[in-house]
Amino acid sequence: MSTQESAIRVGVIGAGSFASRRHCPDIIAHPKAQLTALCRRNDIELQKMAGAFAVEHTYTDHSQLLTSRLVDAVLVSSPHNLHYEHTKAALENGLHVLLEKPLCLDSRDARRLVELASSRNLRLLVAHNPPYWRHCRHLREQFQGGRLGNLEAASLTAVGNFLGVLAREPLPDKIPGVVAPTLYRGDPLQNGGGYLMDGGPHLLCELLWCTGRHVAEVSAQVDDAAFELRYVLTLRMDNGALVTVSQVANSNSRSKRQHNVYFGSKGTATVRGFPFTVEYDVEGQAAERLEEDELPAAPTPIDDLVKCVLQRGSPESDIELAVHIVDVIQAAQEAIRSRGVITLSHRRD
């Protein structure tokens, strides 16, 4: 298909539980997207996915999908350690790529992918949550417009129980999605470590995308260096602000709780979830509290992909941010091993 035509044909590599709950329904619902091919290694589960979404063309080998001439773009939702291989192969075959976080496990590989996409004039997007969440888009607007002033400090905390998908306990009998999730996240080689690599990108994306800041230094503490289920990062930002980012993946409570506070030179913003609300306490203004469904609708990652490919629009989040997130997590993992403070500028040299 030429990008001048009416619809973009999308294939999915890693056609599993998450893709069935989020991206595949969005592709089906989009007037300018077609779900034309699916790939995963387990053929029984693959055929369940194909039946659920009425997809004729299925593959257990990603290279066959990439050379099928049935797709213009691919969604990569495979285990984290395969993101680089699958994305690189897709770009080399002239295909645009939308992939689940993280971009990959090594920031050097991440930069290679960005360079490859640029050299082929292809679009490369990562589906971090914040650019597609209403409250995060509103928060970003407040920082960009100067309402909160300059970031001086922040604290981001998310607490939940994800032991099932981390292969630390049996999955519930009933779980959303066409197929059950695979348990690759329980393997530090496939996952890229413990929960930091799985849950950390979304919190880091919120911090960086909403505030427009970058991380300069990282230190970290964890419950278990071999496979962390609890971690806290201390970040020094490029403007000197100090920030903590922490997560708990083995809470005794089964509810998902999130509490993020941003202290600006003019006011404070507080994000609470789930469900999400955002509150503003700004000097000289009445306090404001907004619920997610009160805010303007946000695009989906598939909306973003279609816009970028068919209209040559700009992505909601620059790909360099995805690279920086990988760099921050790698620095944090290095800090865990060394029990020291890691300066990111030194890592780039």
Short mmCIF file of C-alpha atoms in Angstrom, two decimals:
data_model
loop_
_atom_site.label_atom_id
_atom_site.label_comp_id
_atom_site.label_asym_id
_atom_site.label_seq_id
_atom_site.Cartn_x
_atom_site.Cartn_y
_atom_site.Cartn_z
CA MET A 1 0.00 0.00 0.00
CA SER A 2 1.14 3.53 -0.72
CA THR A 3 0.83 5.85 2.27
CA GLN A 4 -1.38 7.98 0.02
CA GLU A 5 -4.08 5.29 0.05
CA SER A 6 -6.95 5.12 2.47
CA ALA A 7 -5.81 2.56 5.07
CA ILE A 8 -2.66 1.19 6.63
CA ARG A 9 -2.29 -2.60 6.89
CA VAL A 10 -0.98 -3.64 10.30
CA GLY A 11 0.48 -6.95 11.43
CA VAL A 12 1.10 -7.96 15.03
CA ILE A 13 4.25 -9.70 16.23
CA GLY A 14 3.59 -11.11 19.67
CA ALA A 15 -0.15 -11.54 19.23
CA GLY A 16 -0.95 -12.25 22.85
CA SER A 17 -3.03 -11.17 25.79
CA PHE A 18 -2.13 -7.50 25.89
CA ALA A 19 -2.41 -7.00 22.14
CA SER A 20 -5.85 -8.66 22.29
CA ARG A 21 -7.03 -6.26 24.99
CA ARG A 22 -5.64 -3.00 23.67
CA HIS A 23 -4.14 -2.75 20.22
CA CYS A 24 -6.02 -5.30 18.12
CA PRO A 25 -9.46 -3.85 19.01
CA ASP A 26 -8.12 -0.37 18.27
CA ILE A 27 -6.87 -1.47 14.84
CA ILE A 28 -10.21 -3.08 14.04
CA ALA A 29 -12.09 0.04 15.12
CA HIS A 30 -9.93 2.53 13.22
CA PRO A 31 -11.38 3.58 9.83
CA LYS A 32 -7.91 3.89 8.31
CA ALA A 33 -6.31 0.73 9.67
CA GLN A 34 -6.66 -2.96 8.79
CA LEU A 35 -5.48 -5.90 10.89
CA THR A 36 -4.07 -8.16 8.17
CA ALA A 37 -1.65 -10.60 9.86
CA LEU A 38 -0.80 -12.09 13.24
CA CYS A 39 2.33 -13.81 14.52
CA ARG A 40 3.17 -15.74 17.67
CA ARG A 41 5.10 -18.93 18.32
CA ASN A 42 2.26 -20.95 19.89
CA ASP A 43 0.01 -21.94 16.98
CA ILE A 44 -2.95 -22.99 19.15
CA GLU A 45 -3.08 -19.58 20.83
CA LEU A 46 -2.40 -17.93 17.48
CA GLN A 47 -5.50 -19.48 15.95
CA LYS A 48 -7.58 -18.31 18.92
CA MET A 49 -6.40 -14.77 18.21
CA ALA A 50 -7.07 -15.15 14.49
CA GLY A 51 -10.60 -16.37 15.15
CA ALA A 52 -11.34 -13.58 17.61
CA PHE A 53 -10.29 -10.86 15.18
CA ALA A 54 -11.17 -12.55 11.86
CA VAL A 55 -7.58 -12.48 10.59
CA GLU A 56 -6.81 -14.83 7.72
CA HIS A 57 -3.02 -14.70 7.62
CA THR A 58 -1.12 -16.17 10.58
CA TYR A 59 2.55 -16.97 11.13
CA THR A 60 4.65 -18.61 13.82
CA ASP A 61 7.83 -17.11 12.31
CA HIS A 62 8.04 -13.31 12.37
CA SER A 63 10.32 -13.21 9.32
CA GLN A 64 7.55 -14.74 7.19
CA LEU A 65 5.11 -12.05 8.27
CA LEU A 66 7.65 -9.32 7.55
CA THR A 67 8.23 -10.57 4.00
CA SER A 68 4.58 -11.42 3.25
CA ARG A 69 3.80 -8.07 1.57
CA LEU A 70 0.55 -8.10 3.54
CA VAL A 71 1.52 -5.33 5.97
CA ASP A 72 2.70 -1.72 5.87
CA ALA A 73 3.43 -1.54 9.59
CA VAL A 74 3.82 -3.88 12.52
CA LEU A 75 2.95 -3.75 16.18
CA VAL A 76 5.70 -5.42 18.21
CA SER A 77 4.32 -6.83 21.46
CA SER A 78 6.77 -9.66 21.98
CA PRO A 79 8.93 -10.36 25.07
CA HIS A 80 11.22 -7.45 25.91
CA ASN A 81 14.43 -9.22 24.91
CA LEU A 82 13.07 -9.69 21.37
CA HIS A 83 12.10 -6.05 20.78
CA TYR A 84 15.41 -5.13 19.17
CA GLU A 85 15.49 -8.18 16.88
CA HIS A 86 11.88 -7.83 15.77
CA THR A 87 11.97 -4.06 15.31
CA LYS A 88 15.26 -4.11 13.43
CA ALA A 89 13.97 -6.81 11.07
CA ALA A 90 10.74 -4.88 10.44
CA LEU A 91 12.59 -1.66 9.64
CA GLU A 92 15.00 -3.51 7.35
CA ASN A 93 11.95 -4.80 5.46
CA GLY A 94 10.66 -1.26 4.96
CA LEU A 95 7.89 -1.39 7.58
CA HIS A 96 6.81 1.24 10.09
CA VAL A 97 6.86 0.06 13.72
CA LEU A 98 4.76 0.68 16.80
CA LEU A 99 6.04 -1.30 19.75
CA GLU A 100 5.20 -1.84 23.36
CA LYS A 101 7.57 -0.51 25.99
CA PRO A 102 10.46 -0.70 26.46
CA LEU A 103 11.97 0.27 23.12
CA CYS A 104 14.60 -2.38 23.87
CA LEU A 105 16.84 -3.44 26.73
CA ASP A 106 20.03 -1.59 25.78
CA SER A 107 20.18 2.12 24.98
CA ARG A 108 22.89 1.53 22.39
CA ASP A 109 20.54 -0.80 20.52
CA ALA A 110 17.78 1.76 20.97
CA ARG A 111 19.88 4.39 19.22
CA ARG A 112 20.66 1.97 16.42
CA LEU A 113 16.93 1.48 15.83
CA VAL A 114 16.32 5.23 15.77
CA GLU A 115 19.11 5.71 13.25
CA LEU A 116 17.84 2.83 11.10
CA ALA A 117 14.29 4.18 11.06
CA SER A 118 15.54 7.65 10.14
CA SER A 119 17.78 6.33 7.35
CA ARG A 120 14.81 4.42 5.84
CA ASN A 121 12.34 7.31 6.34
CA LEU A 122 10.17 5.04 8.49
CA ARG A 123 8.14 5.83 11.59
CA LEU A 124 9.15 4.29 14.92
CA LEU A 125 6.82 4.78 17.91
CA VAL A 126 6.67 3.34 21.45
CA ALA A 127 3.32 2.92 23.21
CA HIS A 128 4.15 4.30 26.65
CA ASN A 129 0.86 5.05 28.39
CA PRO A 130 1.15 8.74 29.43
CA PRO A 131 0.89 10.41 25.99
CA TYR A 132 -2.38 8.50 25.49
CA TRP A 133 -3.88 9.25 28.92
CA ARG A 134 -6.08 12.31 29.33
CA HIS A 135 -4.78 13.41 32.72
CA CYS A 136 -1.14 13.21 31.60
CA ARG A 137 -1.87 15.31 28.53
CA HIS A 138 -3.56 17.90 30.74
CA LEU A 139 -0.65 17.89 33.20
CA ARG A 140 1.84 18.36 30.37
CA GLU A 141 -0.15 21.37 29.13
CA GLN A 142 0.07 22.96 32.58
CA PHE A 143 3.85 22.60 32.68
CA GLN A 144 4.25 23.76 29.08
CA GLY A 145 2.03 26.79 29.70
CA GLY A 146 3.97 27.81 32.80
CA ARG A 147 1.06 27.43 35.22
CA LEU A 148 3.07 25.30 37.65
CA GLY A 149 6.38 27.09 37.12
CA ASN A 150 9.67 25.19 37.09
CA LEU A 151 9.80 21.66 38.49
CA GLU A 152 11.50 21.71 41.90
CA ALA A 153 10.71 18.23 43.24
CA ALA A 154 8.44 15.27 42.56
CA SER A 155 7.46 11.91 43.98
CA LEU A 156 5.88 9.16 41.86
CA THR A 157 4.65 5.96 43.53
CA ALA A 158 2.66 3.01 42.15
CA VAL A 159 1.64 0.03 44.28
CA GLY A 160 -0.10 -3.14 43.14
CA ASN A 161 0.11 -6.90 42.95
CA PHE A 162 1.45 -8.32 39.69
CA LEU A 163 2.80 -11.61 41.00
CA GLY A 164 0.70 -13.60 38.52
CA VAL A 165 2.15 -12.10 35.34
CA LEU A 166 5.58 -12.12 37.01
CA ALA A 167 5.24 -15.92 37.42
CA ARG A 168 5.44 -15.72 41.22
CA GLU A 169 1.92 -17.13 41.77
CA PRO A 170 -0.80 -18.77 39.61
CA LEU A 171 -2.77 -16.53 37.31
CA PRO A 172 -6.45 -16.00 38.17
CA ASP A 173 -8.91 -18.38 36.50
CA LYS A 174 -10.52 -15.45 34.69
CA ILE A 175 -8.30 -12.82 33.16
CA PRO A 176 -9.09 -10.25 30.43
CA GLY A 177 -7.99 -10.98 26.89
CA VAL A 178 -8.53 -13.55 24.17
CA VAL A 179 -5.60 -15.65 25.42
CA ALA A 180 -3.81 -15.81 28.77
CA PRO A 181 -0.58 -13.85 29.13
CA THR A 182 2.66 -15.70 28.72
CA LEU A 183 4.92 -15.58 31.77
CA TYR A 184 8.12 -14.28 30.16
CA ARG A 185 8.16 -11.40 32.68
CA GLY A 186 9.16 -13.90 35.34
CA ASP A 187 12.43 -14.61 33.50
CA PRO A 188 14.97 -11.80 34.05
CA LEU A 189 16.66 -12.60 30.73
CA GLN A 190 13.46 -12.19 28.71
CA ASN A 191 12.09 -9.36 30.83
CA GLY A 192 15.35 -7.43 31.09
CA GLY A 193 15.52 -7.69 34.88
CA GLY A 194 12.75 -7.50 37.45
CA TYR A 195 9.77 -5.19 37.77
CA LEU A 196 11.78 -2.02 37.12
CA MET A 197 12.02 -2.84 33.39
CA ASP A 198 8.36 -3.80 33.19
CA GLY A 199 6.59 -1.13 35.24
CA GLY A 200 9.22 1.59 35.34
CA PRO A 201 8.93 2.91 31.75
CA HIS A 202 5.38 4.21 32.27
CA LEU A 203 6.19 6.18 35.44
CA LEU A 204 9.41 7.53 33.93
CA CYS A 205 7.54 8.51 30.79
CA GLU A 206 4.96 10.42 32.82
CA LEU A 207 7.69 12.30 34.68
CA LEU A 208 9.75 13.14 31.60
CA TRP A 209 6.98 13.70 29.04
CA CYS A 210 4.79 15.82 31.29
CA THR A 211 7.54 18.01 32.73
CA GLY A 212 9.83 18.25 29.71
CA ARG A 213 12.86 17.49 31.89
CA HIS A 214 15.64 14.91 31.56
CA VAL A 215 17.46 12.77 34.11
CA ALA A 216 21.08 13.63 34.92
CA GLU A 217 21.90 11.20 37.75
CA VAL A 218 20.37 8.02 39.16
CA SER A 219 20.70 6.02 42.37
CA ALA A 220 18.53 3.07 43.38
CA GLN A 221 17.46 0.72 46.15
CA VAL A 222 15.65 -2.60 45.66
CA ASP A 223 14.34 -5.49 47.70
CA ASP A 224 16.22 -8.13 45.69
CA ALA A 225 18.98 -7.32 43.22
CA ALA A 226 18.43 -10.63 41.39
CA PHE A 227 14.78 -9.82 40.57
CA GLU A 228 13.33 -6.72 42.18
CA LEU A 229 9.66 -6.59 43.07
CA ARG A 230 10.09 -3.32 44.96
CA TYR A 231 12.34 -0.46 43.96
CA VAL A 232 12.90 3.22 44.55
CA LEU A 233 14.93 5.49 42.29
CA THR A 234 16.34 8.84 43.29
CA LEU A 235 16.81 11.06 40.26
CA ARG A 236 18.60 14.38 39.87
CA MET A 237 17.02 16.14 36.94
CA ASP A 238 18.79 18.34 34.42
CA ASN A 239 17.55 21.48 36.24
CA GLY A 240 18.65 20.25 39.67
CA ALA A 241 15.22 19.06 40.85
CA LEU A 242 15.27 15.88 42.96
CA VAL A 243 12.68 13.20 42.23
CA THR A 244 11.83 9.79 43.65
CA VAL A 245 10.16 7.06 41.58
CA SER A 246 9.04 3.91 43.39
CA GLN A 247 6.94 0.84 42.69
CA VAL A 248 5.72 -2.21 44.58
CA ALA A 249 4.68 -5.27 42.56
CA ASN A 250 3.92 -7.62 45.47
CA SER A 251 1.48 -5.64 47.60
CA ASN A 252 -0.84 -7.57 49.90
CA SER A 253 -3.62 -5.39 48.48
CA ARG A 254 -4.93 -6.42 45.07
CA SER A 255 -6.00 -2.89 44.17
CA LYS A 256 -3.83 -0.72 41.91
CA ARG A 257 -2.84 2.50 43.65
CA GLN A 258 -0.87 5.43 42.26
CA HIS A 259 0.04 8.77 43.83
CA ASN A 260 2.28 11.20 41.95
CA VAL A 261 3.03 14.70 43.24
CA TYR A 262 4.79 17.42 41.27
CA PHE A 263 6.06 20.49 43.10
CA GLY A 264 6.57 23.48 40.82
CA SER A 265 7.83 26.95 41.66
CA LYS A 266 4.27 28.29 41.26
CA GLY A 267 2.11 25.39 42.39
CA THR A 268 1.57 21.68 42.99
CA ALA A 269 -0.05 18.98 40.86
CA THR A 270 -1.22 15.66 42.28
CA VAL A 271 -2.17 12.61 40.20
CA ARG A 272 -4.13 9.83 41.90
CA GLY A 273 -5.29 6.51 40.52
CA PHE A 274 -7.05 4.24 39.82
CA PRO A 275 -9.31 5.68 38.39
CA PHE A 276 -7.24 8.75 37.64
CA THR A 277 -7.77 12.26 38.92
CA VAL A 278 -5.46 15.27 38.71
CA GLU A 279 -5.51 18.12 41.22
CA TYR A 280 -3.89 21.55 41.02
CA ASP A 281 -3.04 23.87 43.91
CA VAL A 282 -1.58 26.99 42.33
CA GLU A 283 -0.72 30.23 44.06
CA GLY A 284 -3.48 32.80 43.69
CA GLN A 285 -5.92 30.32 42.12
CA ALA A 286 -8.76 28.23 43.48
CA ALA A 287 -7.91 24.56 43.94
CA GLU A 288 -8.96 22.41 40.97
CA ARG A 289 -9.73 18.70 40.76
CA LEU A 290 -10.42 16.96 37.44
CA GLU A 291 -11.46 13.38 36.76
CA GLU A 292 -10.23 11.48 33.73
CA ASP A 293 -13.60 11.46 31.94
CA GLU A 294 -13.94 15.24 32.35
CA LEU A 295 -10.87 15.89 30.23
CA PRO A 296 -10.64 16.00 26.41
CA ALA A 297 -10.38 12.64 24.66
CA ALA A 298 -6.87 11.33 24.00
CA PRO A 299 -5.62 9.46 20.93
CA THR A 300 -4.69 5.79 21.10
CA PRO A 301 -1.30 4.45 20.01
CA ILE A 302 -2.99 3.19 16.83
CA ASP A 303 -4.39 6.68 16.17
CA ASP A 304 -0.83 7.96 16.55
CA LEU A 305 0.60 5.36 14.17
CA VAL A 306 -1.99 6.08 11.48
CA LYS A 307 -1.45 9.83 11.81
CA CYS A 308 2.32 9.48 11.52
CA VAL A 309 2.24 7.11 8.55
CA LEU A 310 -0.67 8.39 6.45
CA GLN A 311 -0.45 12.09 7.29
CA ARG A 312 3.28 12.28 8.07
CA GLY A 313 2.33 13.89 11.37
CA SER A 314 4.52 14.14 14.46
CA PRO A 315 4.21 11.40 17.10
CA GLU A 316 2.68 12.26 20.47
CA SER A 317 6.02 11.42 22.08
CA ASP A 318 9.40 11.87 20.43
CA ILE A 319 11.32 8.63 19.97
CA GLU A 320 14.33 10.17 21.73
CA LEU A 321 12.30 10.11 24.94
CA ALA A 322 11.91 6.34 24.60
CA VAL A 323 15.70 6.06 24.21
CA HIS A 324 16.24 8.21 27.30
CA ILE A 325 13.89 6.00 29.33
CA VAL A 326 15.94 2.93 28.41
CA ASP A 327 19.09 4.84 29.34
CA VAL A 328 17.65 5.80 32.74
CA ILE A 329 16.62 2.21 33.52
CA GLN A 330 20.02 0.89 32.47
CA ALA A 331 21.68 3.48 34.70
CA ALA A 332 19.41 2.42 37.57
CA GLN A 333 20.34 -1.23 37.05
CA GLU A 334 24.00 -0.23 37.07
CA ALA A 335 23.41 1.72 40.29
CA ILE A 336 21.79 -1.35 41.87
CA ARG A 337 24.84 -3.45 41.03
CA SER A 338 27.40 -0.85 42.14
CA ARG A 339 25.37 0.69 44.98
CA GLY A 340 26.47 4.03 43.62
CA VAL A 341 25.24 7.09 41.74
CA ILE A 342 25.31 6.89 37.94
CA THR A 343 25.72 10.01 35.80
CA LEU A 344 23.90 9.56 32.50
CA SER A 345 26.10 11.92 30.46
CA HIS A 346 29.08 9.66 31.24
CA ARG A 347 27.15 6.66 29.94
CA ARG A 348 26.70 8.31 26.54
CA ASP A 349 30.42 9.00 26.06
#
